[in-house]
mmCIF file of C-alpha atoms in Angstrom:
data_model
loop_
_atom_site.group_PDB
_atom_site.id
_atom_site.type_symbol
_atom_site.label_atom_id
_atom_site.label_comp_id
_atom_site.label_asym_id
_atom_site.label_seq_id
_atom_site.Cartn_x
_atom_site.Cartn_y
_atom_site.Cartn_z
ATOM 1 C CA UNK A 1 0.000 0.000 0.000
ATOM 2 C CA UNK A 2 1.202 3.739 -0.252
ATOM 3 C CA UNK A 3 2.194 5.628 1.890
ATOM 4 C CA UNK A 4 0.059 8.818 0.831
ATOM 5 C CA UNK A 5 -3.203 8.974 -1.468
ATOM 6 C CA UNK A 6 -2.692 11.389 -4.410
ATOM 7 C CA UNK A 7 -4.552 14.126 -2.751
ATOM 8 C CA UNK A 8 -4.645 13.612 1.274
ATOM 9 C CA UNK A 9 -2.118 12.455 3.160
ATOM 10 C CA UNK A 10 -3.349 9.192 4.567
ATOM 11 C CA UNK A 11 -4.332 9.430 8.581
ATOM 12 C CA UNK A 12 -3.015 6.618 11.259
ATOM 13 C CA UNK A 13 -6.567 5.368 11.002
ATOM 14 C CA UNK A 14 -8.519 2.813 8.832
ATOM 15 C CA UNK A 15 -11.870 3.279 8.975
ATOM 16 C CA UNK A 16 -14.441 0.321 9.012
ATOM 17 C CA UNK A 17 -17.727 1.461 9.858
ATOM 18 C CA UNK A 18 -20.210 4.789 10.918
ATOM 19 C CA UNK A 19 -23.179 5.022 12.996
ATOM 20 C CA UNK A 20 -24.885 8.022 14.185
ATOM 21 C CA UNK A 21 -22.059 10.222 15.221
ATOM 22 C CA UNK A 22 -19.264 7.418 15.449
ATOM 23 C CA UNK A 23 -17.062 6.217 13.167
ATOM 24 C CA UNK A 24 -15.252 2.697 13.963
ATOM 25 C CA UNK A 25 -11.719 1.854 12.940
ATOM 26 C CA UNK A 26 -10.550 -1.986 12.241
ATOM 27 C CA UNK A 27 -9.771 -2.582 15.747
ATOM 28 C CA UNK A 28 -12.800 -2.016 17.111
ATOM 29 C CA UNK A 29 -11.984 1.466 18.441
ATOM 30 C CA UNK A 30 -14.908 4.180 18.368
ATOM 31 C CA UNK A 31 -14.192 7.791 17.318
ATOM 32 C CA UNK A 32 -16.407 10.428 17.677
ATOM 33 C CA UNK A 33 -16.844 12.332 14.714
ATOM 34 C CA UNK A 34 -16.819 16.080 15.135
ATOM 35 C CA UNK A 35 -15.411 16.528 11.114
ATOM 36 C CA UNK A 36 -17.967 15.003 9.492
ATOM 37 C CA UNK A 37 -16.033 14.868 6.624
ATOM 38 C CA UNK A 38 -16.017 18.352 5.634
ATOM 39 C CA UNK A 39 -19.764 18.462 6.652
ATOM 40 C CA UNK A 40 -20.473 15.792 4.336
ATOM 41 C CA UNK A 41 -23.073 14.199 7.105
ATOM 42 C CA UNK A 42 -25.137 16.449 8.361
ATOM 43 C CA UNK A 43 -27.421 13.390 9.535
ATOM 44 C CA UNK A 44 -24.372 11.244 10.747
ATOM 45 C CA UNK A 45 -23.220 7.730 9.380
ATOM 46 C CA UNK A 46 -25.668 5.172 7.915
ATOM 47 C CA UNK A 47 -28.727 7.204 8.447
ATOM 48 C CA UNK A 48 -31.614 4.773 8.299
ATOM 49 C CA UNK A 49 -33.580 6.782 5.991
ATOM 50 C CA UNK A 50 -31.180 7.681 3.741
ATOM 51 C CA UNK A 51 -30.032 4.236 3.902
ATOM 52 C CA UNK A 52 -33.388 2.657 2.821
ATOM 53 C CA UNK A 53 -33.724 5.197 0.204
ATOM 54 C CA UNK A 54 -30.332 4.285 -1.552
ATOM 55 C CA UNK A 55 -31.213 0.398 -1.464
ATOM 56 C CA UNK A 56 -34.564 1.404 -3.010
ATOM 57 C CA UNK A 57 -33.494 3.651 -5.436
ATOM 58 C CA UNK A 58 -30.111 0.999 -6.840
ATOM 59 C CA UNK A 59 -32.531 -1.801 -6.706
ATOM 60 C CA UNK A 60 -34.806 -0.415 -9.119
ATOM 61 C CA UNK A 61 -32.835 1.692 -11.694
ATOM 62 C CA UNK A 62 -28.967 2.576 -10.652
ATOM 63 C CA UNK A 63 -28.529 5.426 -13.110
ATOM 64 C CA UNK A 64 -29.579 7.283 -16.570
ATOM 65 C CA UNK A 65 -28.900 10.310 -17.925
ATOM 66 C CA UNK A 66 -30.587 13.211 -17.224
ATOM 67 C CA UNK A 67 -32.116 13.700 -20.538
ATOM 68 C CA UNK A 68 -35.021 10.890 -19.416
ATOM 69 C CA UNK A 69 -37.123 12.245 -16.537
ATOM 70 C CA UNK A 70 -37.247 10.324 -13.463
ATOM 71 C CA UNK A 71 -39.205 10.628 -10.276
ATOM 72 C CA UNK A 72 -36.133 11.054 -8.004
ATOM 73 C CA UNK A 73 -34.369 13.469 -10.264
ATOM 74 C CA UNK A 74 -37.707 15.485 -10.011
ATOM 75 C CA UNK A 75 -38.419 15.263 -6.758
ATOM 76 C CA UNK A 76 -35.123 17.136 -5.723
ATOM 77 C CA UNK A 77 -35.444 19.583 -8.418
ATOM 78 C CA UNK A 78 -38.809 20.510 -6.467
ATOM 79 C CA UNK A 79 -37.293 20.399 -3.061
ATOM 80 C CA UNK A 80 -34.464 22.249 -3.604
ATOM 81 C CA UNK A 81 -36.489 24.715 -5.486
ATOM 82 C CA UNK A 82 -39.041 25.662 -2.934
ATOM 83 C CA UNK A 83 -36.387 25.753 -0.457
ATOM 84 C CA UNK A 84 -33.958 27.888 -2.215
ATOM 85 C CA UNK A 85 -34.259 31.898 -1.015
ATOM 86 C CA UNK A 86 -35.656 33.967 -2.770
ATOM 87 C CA UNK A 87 -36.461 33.363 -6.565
ATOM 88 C CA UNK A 88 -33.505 30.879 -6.549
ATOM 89 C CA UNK A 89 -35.847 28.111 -7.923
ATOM 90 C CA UNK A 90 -34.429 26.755 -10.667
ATOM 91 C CA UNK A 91 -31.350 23.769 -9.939
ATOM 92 C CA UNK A 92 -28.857 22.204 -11.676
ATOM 93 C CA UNK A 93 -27.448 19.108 -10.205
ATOM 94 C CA UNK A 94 -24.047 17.894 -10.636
ATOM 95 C CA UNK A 95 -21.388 16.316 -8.507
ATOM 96 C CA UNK A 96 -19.205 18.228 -6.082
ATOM 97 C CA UNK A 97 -18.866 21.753 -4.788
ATOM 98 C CA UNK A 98 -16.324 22.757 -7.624
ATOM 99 C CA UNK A 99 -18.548 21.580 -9.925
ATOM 100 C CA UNK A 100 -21.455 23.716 -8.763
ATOM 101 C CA UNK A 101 -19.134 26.522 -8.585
ATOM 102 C CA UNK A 102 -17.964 26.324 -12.171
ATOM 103 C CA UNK A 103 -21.561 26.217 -13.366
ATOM 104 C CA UNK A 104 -22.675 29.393 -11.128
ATOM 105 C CA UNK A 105 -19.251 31.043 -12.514
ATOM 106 C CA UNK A 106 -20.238 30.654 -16.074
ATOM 107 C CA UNK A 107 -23.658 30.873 -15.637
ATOM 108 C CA UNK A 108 -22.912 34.321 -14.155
ATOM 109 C CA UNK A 109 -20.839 35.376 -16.829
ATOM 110 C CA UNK A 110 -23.170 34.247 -19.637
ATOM 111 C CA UNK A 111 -26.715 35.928 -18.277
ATOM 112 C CA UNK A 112 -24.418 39.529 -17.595
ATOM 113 C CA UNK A 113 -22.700 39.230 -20.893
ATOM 114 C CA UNK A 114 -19.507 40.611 -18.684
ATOM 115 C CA UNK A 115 -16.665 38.221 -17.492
ATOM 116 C CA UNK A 116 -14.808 39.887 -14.383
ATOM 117 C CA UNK A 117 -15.575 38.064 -11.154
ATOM 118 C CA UNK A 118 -14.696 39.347 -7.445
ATOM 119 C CA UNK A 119 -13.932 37.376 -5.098
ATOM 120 C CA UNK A 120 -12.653 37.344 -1.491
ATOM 121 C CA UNK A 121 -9.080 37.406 0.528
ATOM 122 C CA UNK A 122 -9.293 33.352 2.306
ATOM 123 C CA UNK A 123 -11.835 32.281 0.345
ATOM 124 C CA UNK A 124 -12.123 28.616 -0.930
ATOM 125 C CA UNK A 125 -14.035 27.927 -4.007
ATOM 126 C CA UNK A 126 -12.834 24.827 -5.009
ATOM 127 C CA UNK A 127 -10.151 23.147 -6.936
ATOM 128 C CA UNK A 128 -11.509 23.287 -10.648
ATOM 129 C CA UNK A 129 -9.234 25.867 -12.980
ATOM 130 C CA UNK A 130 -12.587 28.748 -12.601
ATOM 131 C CA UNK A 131 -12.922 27.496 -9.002
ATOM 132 C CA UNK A 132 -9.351 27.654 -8.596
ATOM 133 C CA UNK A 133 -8.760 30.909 -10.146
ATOM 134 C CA UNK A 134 -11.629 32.563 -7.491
ATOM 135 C CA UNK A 135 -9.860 30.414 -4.291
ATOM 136 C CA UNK A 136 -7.045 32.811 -2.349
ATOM 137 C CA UNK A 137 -4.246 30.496 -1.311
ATOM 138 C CA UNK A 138 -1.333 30.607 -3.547
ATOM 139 C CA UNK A 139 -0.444 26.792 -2.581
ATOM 140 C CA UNK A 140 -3.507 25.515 -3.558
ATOM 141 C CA UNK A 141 -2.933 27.246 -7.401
ATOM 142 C CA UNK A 142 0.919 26.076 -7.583
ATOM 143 C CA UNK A 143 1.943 24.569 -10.673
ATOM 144 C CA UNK A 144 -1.504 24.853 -12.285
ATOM 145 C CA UNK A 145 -1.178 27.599 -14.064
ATOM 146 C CA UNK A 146 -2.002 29.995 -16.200
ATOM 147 C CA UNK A 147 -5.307 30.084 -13.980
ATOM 148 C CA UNK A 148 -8.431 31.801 -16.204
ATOM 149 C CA UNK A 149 -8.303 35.485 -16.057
ATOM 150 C CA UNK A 150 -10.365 38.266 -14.981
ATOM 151 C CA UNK A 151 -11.063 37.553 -11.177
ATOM 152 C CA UNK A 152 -9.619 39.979 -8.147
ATOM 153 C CA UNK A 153 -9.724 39.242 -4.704
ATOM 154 C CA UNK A 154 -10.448 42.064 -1.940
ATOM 155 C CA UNK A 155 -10.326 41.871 1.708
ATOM 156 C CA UNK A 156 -13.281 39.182 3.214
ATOM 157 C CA UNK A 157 -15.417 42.027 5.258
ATOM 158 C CA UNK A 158 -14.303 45.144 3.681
ATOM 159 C CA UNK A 159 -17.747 46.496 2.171
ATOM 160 C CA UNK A 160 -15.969 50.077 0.714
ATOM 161 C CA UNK A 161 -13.109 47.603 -0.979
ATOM 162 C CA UNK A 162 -15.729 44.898 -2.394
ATOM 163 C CA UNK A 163 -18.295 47.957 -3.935
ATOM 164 C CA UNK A 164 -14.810 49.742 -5.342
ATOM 165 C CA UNK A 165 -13.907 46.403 -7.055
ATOM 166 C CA UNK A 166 -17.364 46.306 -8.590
ATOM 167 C CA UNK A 167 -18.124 47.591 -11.858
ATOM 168 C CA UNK A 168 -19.806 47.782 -14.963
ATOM 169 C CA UNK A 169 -17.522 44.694 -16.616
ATOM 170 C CA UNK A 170 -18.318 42.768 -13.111
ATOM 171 C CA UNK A 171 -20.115 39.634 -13.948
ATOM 172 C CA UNK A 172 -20.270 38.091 -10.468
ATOM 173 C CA UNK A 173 -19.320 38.675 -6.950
ATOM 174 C CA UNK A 174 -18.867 35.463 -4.981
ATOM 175 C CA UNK A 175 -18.904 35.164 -1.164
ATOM 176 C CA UNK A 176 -19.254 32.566 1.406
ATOM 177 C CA UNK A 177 -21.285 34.039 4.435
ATOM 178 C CA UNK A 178 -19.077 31.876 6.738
ATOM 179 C CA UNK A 179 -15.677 31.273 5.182
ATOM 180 C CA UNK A 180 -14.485 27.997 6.461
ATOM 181 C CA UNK A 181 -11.085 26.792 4.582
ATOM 182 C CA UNK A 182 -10.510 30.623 5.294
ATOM 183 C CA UNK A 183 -10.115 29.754 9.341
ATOM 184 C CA UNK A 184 -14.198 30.215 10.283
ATOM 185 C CA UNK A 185 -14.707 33.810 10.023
ATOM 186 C CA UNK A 186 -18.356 34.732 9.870
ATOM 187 C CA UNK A 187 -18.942 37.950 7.231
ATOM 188 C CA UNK A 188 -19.439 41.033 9.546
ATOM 189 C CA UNK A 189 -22.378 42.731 10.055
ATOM 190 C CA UNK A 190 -23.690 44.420 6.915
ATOM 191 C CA UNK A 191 -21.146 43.009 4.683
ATOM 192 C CA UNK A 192 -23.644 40.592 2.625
ATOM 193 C CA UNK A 193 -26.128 43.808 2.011
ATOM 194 C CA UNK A 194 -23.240 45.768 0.971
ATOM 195 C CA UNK A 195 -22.426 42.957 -1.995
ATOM 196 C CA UNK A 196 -25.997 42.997 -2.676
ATOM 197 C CA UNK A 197 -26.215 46.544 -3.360
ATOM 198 C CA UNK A 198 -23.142 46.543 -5.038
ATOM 199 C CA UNK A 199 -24.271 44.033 -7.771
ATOM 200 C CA UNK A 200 -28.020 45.354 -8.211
ATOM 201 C CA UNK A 201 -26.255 48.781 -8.794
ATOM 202 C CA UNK A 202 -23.932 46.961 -11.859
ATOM 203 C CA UNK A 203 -26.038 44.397 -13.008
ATOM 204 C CA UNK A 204 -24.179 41.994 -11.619
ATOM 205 C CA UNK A 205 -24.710 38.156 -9.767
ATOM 206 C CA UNK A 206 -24.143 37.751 -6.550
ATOM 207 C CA UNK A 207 -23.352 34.287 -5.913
ATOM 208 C CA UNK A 208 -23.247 32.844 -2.298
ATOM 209 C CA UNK A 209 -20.778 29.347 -1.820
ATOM 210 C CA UNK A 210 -22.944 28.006 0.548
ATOM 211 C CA UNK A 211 -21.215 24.653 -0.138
ATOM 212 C CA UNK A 212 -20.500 24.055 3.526
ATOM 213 C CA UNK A 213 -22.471 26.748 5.543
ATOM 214 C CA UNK A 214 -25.650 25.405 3.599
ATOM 215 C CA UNK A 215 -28.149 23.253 4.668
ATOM 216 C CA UNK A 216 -28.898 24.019 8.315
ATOM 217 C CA UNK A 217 -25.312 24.259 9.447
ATOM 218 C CA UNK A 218 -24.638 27.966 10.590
ATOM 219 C CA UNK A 219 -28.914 27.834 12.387
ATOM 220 C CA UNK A 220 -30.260 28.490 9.383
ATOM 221 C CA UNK A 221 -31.111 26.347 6.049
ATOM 222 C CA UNK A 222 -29.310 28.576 4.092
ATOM 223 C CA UNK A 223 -26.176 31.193 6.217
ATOM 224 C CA UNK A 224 -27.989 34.141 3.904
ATOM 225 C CA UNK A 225 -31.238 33.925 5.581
ATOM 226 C CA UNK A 226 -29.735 34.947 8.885
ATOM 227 C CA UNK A 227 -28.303 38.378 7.347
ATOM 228 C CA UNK A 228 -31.708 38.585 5.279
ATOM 229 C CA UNK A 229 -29.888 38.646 1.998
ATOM 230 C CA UNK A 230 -30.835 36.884 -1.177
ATOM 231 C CA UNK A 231 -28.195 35.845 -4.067
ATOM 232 C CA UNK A 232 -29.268 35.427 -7.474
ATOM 233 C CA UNK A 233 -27.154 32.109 -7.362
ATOM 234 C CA UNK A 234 -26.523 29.408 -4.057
ATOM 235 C CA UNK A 235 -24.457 26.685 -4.342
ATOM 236 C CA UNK A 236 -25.062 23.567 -2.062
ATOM 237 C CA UNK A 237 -23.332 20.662 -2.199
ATOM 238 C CA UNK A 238 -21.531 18.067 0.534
ATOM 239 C CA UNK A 239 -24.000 17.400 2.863
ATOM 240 C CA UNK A 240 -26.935 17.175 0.096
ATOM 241 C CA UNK A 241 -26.504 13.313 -0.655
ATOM 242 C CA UNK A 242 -25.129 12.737 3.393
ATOM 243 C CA UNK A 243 -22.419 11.637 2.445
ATOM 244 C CA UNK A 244 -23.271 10.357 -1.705
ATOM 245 C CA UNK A 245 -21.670 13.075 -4.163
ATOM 246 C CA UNK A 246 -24.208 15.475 -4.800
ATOM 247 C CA UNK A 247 -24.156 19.236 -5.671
ATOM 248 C CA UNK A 248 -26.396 21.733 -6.741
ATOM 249 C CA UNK A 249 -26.412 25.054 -8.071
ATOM 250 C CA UNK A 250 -29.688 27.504 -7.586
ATOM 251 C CA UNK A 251 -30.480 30.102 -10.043
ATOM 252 C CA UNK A 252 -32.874 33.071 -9.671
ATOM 253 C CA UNK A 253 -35.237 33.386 -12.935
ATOM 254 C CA UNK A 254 -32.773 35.865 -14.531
ATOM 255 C CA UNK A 255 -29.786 34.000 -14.027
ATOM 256 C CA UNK A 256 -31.793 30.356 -15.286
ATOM 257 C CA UNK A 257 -33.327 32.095 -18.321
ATOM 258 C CA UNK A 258 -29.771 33.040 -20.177
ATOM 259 C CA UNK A 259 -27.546 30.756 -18.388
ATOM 260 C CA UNK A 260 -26.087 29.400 -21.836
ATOM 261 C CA UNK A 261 -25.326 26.060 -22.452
ATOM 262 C CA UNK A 262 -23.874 23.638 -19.641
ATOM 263 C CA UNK A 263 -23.939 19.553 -19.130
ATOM 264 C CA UNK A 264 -22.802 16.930 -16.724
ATOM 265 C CA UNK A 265 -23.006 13.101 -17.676
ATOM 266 C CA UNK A 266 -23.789 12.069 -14.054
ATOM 267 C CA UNK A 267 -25.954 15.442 -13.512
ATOM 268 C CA UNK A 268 -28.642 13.640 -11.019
ATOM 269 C CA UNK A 269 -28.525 10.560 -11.008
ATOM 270 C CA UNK A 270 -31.284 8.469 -9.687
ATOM 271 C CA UNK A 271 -28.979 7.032 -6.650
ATOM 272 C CA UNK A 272 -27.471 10.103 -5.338
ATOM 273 C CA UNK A 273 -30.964 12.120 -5.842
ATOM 274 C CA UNK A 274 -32.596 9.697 -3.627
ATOM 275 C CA UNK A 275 -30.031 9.795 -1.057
ATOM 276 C CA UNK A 276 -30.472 13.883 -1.182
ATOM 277 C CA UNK A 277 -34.503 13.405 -0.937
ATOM 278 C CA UNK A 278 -34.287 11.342 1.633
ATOM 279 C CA UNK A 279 -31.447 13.774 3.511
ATOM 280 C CA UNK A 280 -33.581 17.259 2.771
ATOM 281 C CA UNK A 281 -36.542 15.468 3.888
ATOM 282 C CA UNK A 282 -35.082 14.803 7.585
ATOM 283 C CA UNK A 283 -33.104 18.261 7.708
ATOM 284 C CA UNK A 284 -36.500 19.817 7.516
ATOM 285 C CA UNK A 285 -38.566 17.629 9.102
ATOM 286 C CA UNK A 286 -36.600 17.378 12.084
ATOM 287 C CA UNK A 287 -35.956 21.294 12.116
ATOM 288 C CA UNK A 288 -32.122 20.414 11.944
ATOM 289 C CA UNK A 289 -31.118 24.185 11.383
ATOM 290 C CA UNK A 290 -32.999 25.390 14.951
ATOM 291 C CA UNK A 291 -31.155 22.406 16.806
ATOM 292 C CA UNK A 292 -27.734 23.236 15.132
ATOM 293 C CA UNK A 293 -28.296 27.060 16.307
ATOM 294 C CA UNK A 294 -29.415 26.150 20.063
ATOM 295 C CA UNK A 295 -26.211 23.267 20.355
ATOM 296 C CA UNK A 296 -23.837 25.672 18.757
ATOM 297 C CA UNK A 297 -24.418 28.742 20.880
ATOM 298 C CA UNK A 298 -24.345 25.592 23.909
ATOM 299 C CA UNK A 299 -20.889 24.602 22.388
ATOM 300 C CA UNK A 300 -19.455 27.625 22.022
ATOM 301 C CA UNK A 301 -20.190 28.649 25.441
ATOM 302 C CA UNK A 302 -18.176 25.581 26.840
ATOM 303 C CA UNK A 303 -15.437 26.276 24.550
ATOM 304 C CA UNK A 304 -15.446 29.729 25.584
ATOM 305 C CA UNK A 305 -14.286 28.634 28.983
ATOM 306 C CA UNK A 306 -11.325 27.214 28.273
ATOM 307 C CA UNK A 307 -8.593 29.069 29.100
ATOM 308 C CA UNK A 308 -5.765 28.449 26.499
ATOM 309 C CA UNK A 309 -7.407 29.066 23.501
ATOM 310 C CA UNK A 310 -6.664 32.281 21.841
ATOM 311 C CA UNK A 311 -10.412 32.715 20.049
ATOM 312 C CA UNK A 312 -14.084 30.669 19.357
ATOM 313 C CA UNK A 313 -16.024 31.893 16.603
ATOM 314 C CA UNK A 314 -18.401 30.290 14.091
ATOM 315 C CA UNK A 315 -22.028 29.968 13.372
ATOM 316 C CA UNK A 316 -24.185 27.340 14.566
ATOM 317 C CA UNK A 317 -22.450 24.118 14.227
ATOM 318 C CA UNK A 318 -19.776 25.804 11.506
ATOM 319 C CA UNK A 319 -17.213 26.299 14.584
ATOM 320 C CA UNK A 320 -13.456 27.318 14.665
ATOM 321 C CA UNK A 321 -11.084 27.054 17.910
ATOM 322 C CA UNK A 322 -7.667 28.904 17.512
ATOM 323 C CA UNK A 323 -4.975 27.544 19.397
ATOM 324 C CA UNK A 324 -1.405 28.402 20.688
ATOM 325 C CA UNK A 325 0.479 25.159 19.749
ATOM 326 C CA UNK A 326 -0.914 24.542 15.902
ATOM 327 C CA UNK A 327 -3.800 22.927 15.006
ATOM 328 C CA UNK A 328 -2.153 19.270 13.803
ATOM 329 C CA UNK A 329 -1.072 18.354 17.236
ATOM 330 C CA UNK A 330 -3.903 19.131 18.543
ATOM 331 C CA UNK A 331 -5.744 17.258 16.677
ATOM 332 C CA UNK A 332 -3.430 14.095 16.600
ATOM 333 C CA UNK A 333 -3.738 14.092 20.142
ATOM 334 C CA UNK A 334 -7.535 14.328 19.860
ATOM 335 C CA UNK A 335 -7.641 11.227 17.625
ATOM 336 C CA UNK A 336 -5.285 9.051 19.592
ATOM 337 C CA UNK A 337 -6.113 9.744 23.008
ATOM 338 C CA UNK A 338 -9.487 11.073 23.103
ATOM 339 C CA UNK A 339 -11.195 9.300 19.927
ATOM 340 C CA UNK A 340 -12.457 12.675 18.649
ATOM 341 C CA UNK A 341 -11.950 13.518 15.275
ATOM 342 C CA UNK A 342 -11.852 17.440 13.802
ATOM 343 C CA UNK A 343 -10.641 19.200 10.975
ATOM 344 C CA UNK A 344 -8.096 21.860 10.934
ATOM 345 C CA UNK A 345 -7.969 25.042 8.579
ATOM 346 C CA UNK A 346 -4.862 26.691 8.378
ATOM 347 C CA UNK A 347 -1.878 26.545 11.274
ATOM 348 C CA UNK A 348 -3.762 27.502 14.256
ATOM 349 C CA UNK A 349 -7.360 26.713 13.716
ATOM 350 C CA UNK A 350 -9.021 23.553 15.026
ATOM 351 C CA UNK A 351 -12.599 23.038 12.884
ATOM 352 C CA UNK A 352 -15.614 21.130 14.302
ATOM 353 C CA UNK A 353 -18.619 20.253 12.166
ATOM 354 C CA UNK A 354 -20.109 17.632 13.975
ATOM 355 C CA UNK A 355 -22.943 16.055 12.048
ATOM 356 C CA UNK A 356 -26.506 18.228 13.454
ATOM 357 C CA UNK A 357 -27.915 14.933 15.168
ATOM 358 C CA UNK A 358 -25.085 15.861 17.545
ATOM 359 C CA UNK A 359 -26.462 16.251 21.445
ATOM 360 C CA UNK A 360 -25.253 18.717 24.195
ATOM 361 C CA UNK A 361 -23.731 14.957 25.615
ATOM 362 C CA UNK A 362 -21.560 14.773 22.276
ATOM 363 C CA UNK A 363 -20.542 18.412 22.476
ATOM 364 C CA UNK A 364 -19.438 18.148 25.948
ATOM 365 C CA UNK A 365 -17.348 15.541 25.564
ATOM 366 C CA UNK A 366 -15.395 16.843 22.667
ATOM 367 C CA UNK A 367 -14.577 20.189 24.858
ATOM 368 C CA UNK A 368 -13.728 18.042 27.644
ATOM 369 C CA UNK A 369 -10.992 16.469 25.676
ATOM 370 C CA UNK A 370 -9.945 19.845 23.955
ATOM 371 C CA UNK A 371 -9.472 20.828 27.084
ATOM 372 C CA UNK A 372 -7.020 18.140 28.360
ATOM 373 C CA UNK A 373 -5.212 18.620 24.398
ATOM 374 C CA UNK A 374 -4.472 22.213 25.239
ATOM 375 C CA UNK A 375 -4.278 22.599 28.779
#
């Protein structure tokens, strides 16, 4: 076996099974999983209706293309469009965050007729070339170049930089309302109405990456609702399929109606659609977004007591620790002697997005054990 995977440098664990919040290695040992794989499952491991769903869905037609209408495909188009804000009611499906990305990106560009896009200082947008080109870290864009042209970065929360770097040639201004790659730093008060009135005053999109502050995470379905702002595009994606690769990308009516001309092979298929059905269906049902919002502010609270951390910020259950000794020991030691397993994002930041059938039991726990880590 390798060493190292071509992407992610492989982790002293092997991983055998999930349930709930737990994931189980191959001796038996139980972790508690506060990473959720990049948010990936918001409902936790094996979730027994997204489970039944899948088996459903495989046993009677595993995939065609989305040129033949099928009743899973259309059932998400319907619940993502009456639960997109605003007018964003009109979805196209593909397969990862990037992907969703690159279609808002040249969707944007195509309904404007301009092709300049502004973007933000930390962001992360994904590691397709248009993606790429709108992500900030220079190590992520090394040796990949020349990157498309025509997008600037400002500084994430600066509303007089962001409305100077708008202008007539602006085709699209994409934000994340929570950056999370970026360390967890929520956009500051009036920052999202500022890009809004930015673009309405050039005819531009404004396009939130709600890739993984979307679907309940930060308290609300959608991070935009809680700053009362609507984009003309959303992007959704890990957590859609919990955990099956599913993306989506939302267009308001003016955006949909001259979007040009865009295609995916796997674009919903029948398998991952059910999975997302059957994962929307629960988020809402079980009012996911309230509980993340009351367990967050209860998290961050315990957090907040510990002594040697240097900050706690976040949104809901979107939640960054910084700490003094760098965020990969800390979260070695996590894994190894606690069984908790985080994320980090950048040198100093430890990231928890526990799936939101977490409990105030689960939470406790983990800050227990960050405790001990960094004490």
């Amino acid at each position: 076996m390798p060493e190292a995977s071509f992407v992610f440098g492989e982790k002293p664990i092997r991983i055998e099974s999930g349930d709930g919040v737990h994931l189980h290695d191959d001796d038996g040992n139980a972790y508690l999983d506060f990473g959720a794989s990049y948010a990936c499952t918001p409902l936790g491991h094996s979730h027994p209706a997204v489970v039944d769903a899948v088996q459903e869905q495989v046993a009677e037609l595993t995939f065609v293309q989305g040129s033949y209408p099928v009743d899973a495909r259309d059932g998400l188009y319907e619940r993502l469009g009456a639960l997109g804000p605003g007018d964003c009611s009109n979805v196209w499906l593909c397969n990862s965050g990037t992907e969703a990305n690159e279609a808002a990106l040249k969707f944007a560009r195509h309904a404007t007729g301009n092709s300049e896009i502004v973007a933000a200082t930390r962001a992360f947008h994904g590691r397709t070339m248009g993606s790429l080109a709108a992500t900030w870290k220079d190590e992520y864009k090394e040796g990949f170049g020349p990157l498309p042209e025509g997008f600037t970065h400002v500084p994430y929360g600066d509303s007089e930089a962001l409305a100077e770097a708008v202008t007539e040639d602006t085709a699209a201004v994409i934000l994340e309302p929570v950056q999370g790659e970026g360390g967890i730093n929520p956009a500051p008060d009036g920052y999202l109405e500022a890009a809004r009135d930015a673009t309405d005053a050039a005819g531009a999109a404004l396009v939130f990456d709600e890739i993984q502050t979307g679907l309940g995470r930060t308290g609300t379905l959608w991070a935009c609702e809680d700053a009362g702002v609507t984009p003309d595009i959303l992007t959704t994606a890990k957590g859609l399929g919990n955990g099956l690769p599913v993306a989506a990308t939302l267009c308001a009516d003016w955006i949909a109606e001259d979007a040009g001309s865009h295609g995916s092979t796997f674009s919903g298929g029948p398998v991952v659609c059910a999975a997302a059905n059957a994962t929307l269906d629960a988020i809402v049902e079980e009012d996911l977004p309230a509980h993340a919002a009351s367990l967050g502010e209860t998290f961050k609270n315990r957090l907040g007591d510990i002594d040697d951390l240097r900050d706690v910020r976040g949104e809901g259950l979107l939640v960054g620790v910084e700490v003094k000794r760098g965020a990969n020991r800390a979260l070695r030691d996590l894994a190894l002697n606690h069984g908790v397993l985080a994320l980090p994002t950048g040198r100093t930041v430890v990231r928890f997005l526990p799936p939101l059938v977490a409990t105030e039991e689960h939470c406790t726990t983990v800050a227990d054990a960050l405790e001990s880590v960094v004490g």
